[in-house]
Amino acid sequence: MNYKTLTLPLLLGLATHTSLQAEEMMSHEGHDMSQMEGMTLAEAGDMVMTRGIITRLDEANGKVGIKHEAIANLKMPPMTMVFRVADPALLKDLKVGDAVRFHAENPAGKLTVTAIQRG
């Protein structure tokens, strides 16, 4: 079997797939940009949103359980865990089972949700 013959089509296919993914990621169609109002570009660039499902709400203690996909900015794999919430008001109108998009940070070793929205 000639590996050179197989390698070139595989590499071309990978390059095409990667290019299509990049184009898809750059499209802002259908994104809710309302939370970005008043933000600087630096702040907006740091606001990586992650998808998840709420598994637990503890408004009294400012905590939320989320089954989430990989969190890129924290280099964290998909899992279910409890986060602190920067502002308990962020949990208002949310309920267990809601699909959400959220941003989490790790100030002083305490995983904290700083933004959350249904989605």
XYZ file of C-alpha atoms in Angstrom:
119
model
C 0.000 0.000 0.000
C 1.342 3.423 -0.918
C 1.035 5.686 2.142
C 1.978 8.810 0.169
C -1.058 8.270 -2.045
C -3.312 8.056 1.023
C -1.692 10.869 3.004
C -2.261 13.670 0.485
C -6.068 13.193 0.162
C -6.363 12.864 3.946
C -4.430 16.088 4.535
C -6.438 17.944 1.886
C -9.676 16.697 3.422
C -8.554 17.771 6.894
C -7.548 21.223 5.643
C -10.939 21.688 3.946
C -12.820 20.509 7.058
C -10.796 22.835 9.322
C -11.413 25.770 6.981
C -15.173 25.134 7.026
C -15.175 24.921 10.833
C -13.328 28.247 11.062
C -15.848 29.927 8.749
C -18.726 28.534 10.820
C -17.161 29.762 14.068
C -16.666 33.264 12.659
C -20.329 33.603 11.634
C -22.260 35.720 14.137
C -25.651 35.106 12.568
C -28.198 34.166 15.209
C -25.955 35.095 18.152
C -27.368 37.266 20.905
C -24.947 40.181 21.027
C -27.035 42.260 23.472
C -24.763 41.463 26.429
C -21.799 42.922 24.561
C -23.206 46.449 24.603
C -20.765 48.745 26.372
C -17.951 46.178 26.407
C -14.503 46.921 25.098
C -13.083 44.604 22.438
C -10.649 43.170 24.982
C -13.500 42.268 27.354
C -15.584 40.770 24.549
C -12.641 38.689 23.325
C -12.204 37.158 26.778
C -15.898 36.231 27.036
C -15.806 32.602 25.853
C -19.278 31.131 26.257
C -19.751 27.430 26.996
C -22.932 25.392 26.549
C -24.415 23.417 29.410
C -27.537 22.193 31.205
C -28.422 23.372 34.706
C -28.493 20.404 37.110
C -28.777 22.268 40.417
C -29.639 25.783 41.628
C -28.666 27.176 45.021
C -29.520 30.873 44.822
C -29.195 31.335 48.592
C -25.517 30.331 48.483
C -24.782 31.716 45.011
C -24.045 28.345 43.401
C -25.162 26.556 40.254
C -24.604 22.978 39.058
C -23.985 22.675 35.319
C -23.398 19.656 33.074
C -21.143 21.369 30.536
C -19.111 20.828 27.411
C -15.358 21.505 27.450
C -14.536 24.955 28.850
C -11.829 26.258 26.506
C -10.564 29.200 28.566
C -10.138 26.955 31.632
C -8.823 23.958 29.656
C -11.471 21.833 31.385
C -13.028 18.697 29.834
C -16.791 18.117 29.721
C -18.241 17.206 33.117
C -20.917 18.063 35.665
C -19.870 20.353 38.490
C -20.949 23.134 40.834
C -19.736 26.692 40.256
C -19.878 29.796 42.382
C -21.792 32.671 40.788
C -20.224 36.132 40.653
C -23.665 37.671 41.251
C -26.595 35.549 42.540
C -28.921 37.726 40.437
C -27.532 35.880 37.397
C -29.589 32.853 38.477
C -32.895 34.738 38.437
C -35.437 33.175 36.051
C -33.339 30.021 35.527
C -34.466 26.536 36.503
C -33.049 23.008 36.625
C -33.040 21.528 33.126
C -32.519 24.836 31.307
C -30.006 24.811 28.460
C -27.595 27.692 29.027
C -24.511 29.397 27.674
C -22.155 30.635 30.360
C -18.724 32.116 30.954
C -16.614 30.819 33.822
C -13.337 32.025 35.282
C -11.036 30.768 38.015
C -10.149 33.751 40.226
C -8.055 32.674 43.220
C -8.768 29.000 42.487
C -12.551 29.385 42.839
C -14.435 28.417 39.679
C -16.950 31.191 39.132
C -19.687 31.820 36.546
C -19.473 35.485 35.566
C -22.150 35.463 32.832
C -25.027 33.081 32.053
C -27.965 33.131 29.677
C -30.560 30.687 28.393
C -29.534 29.204 25.127
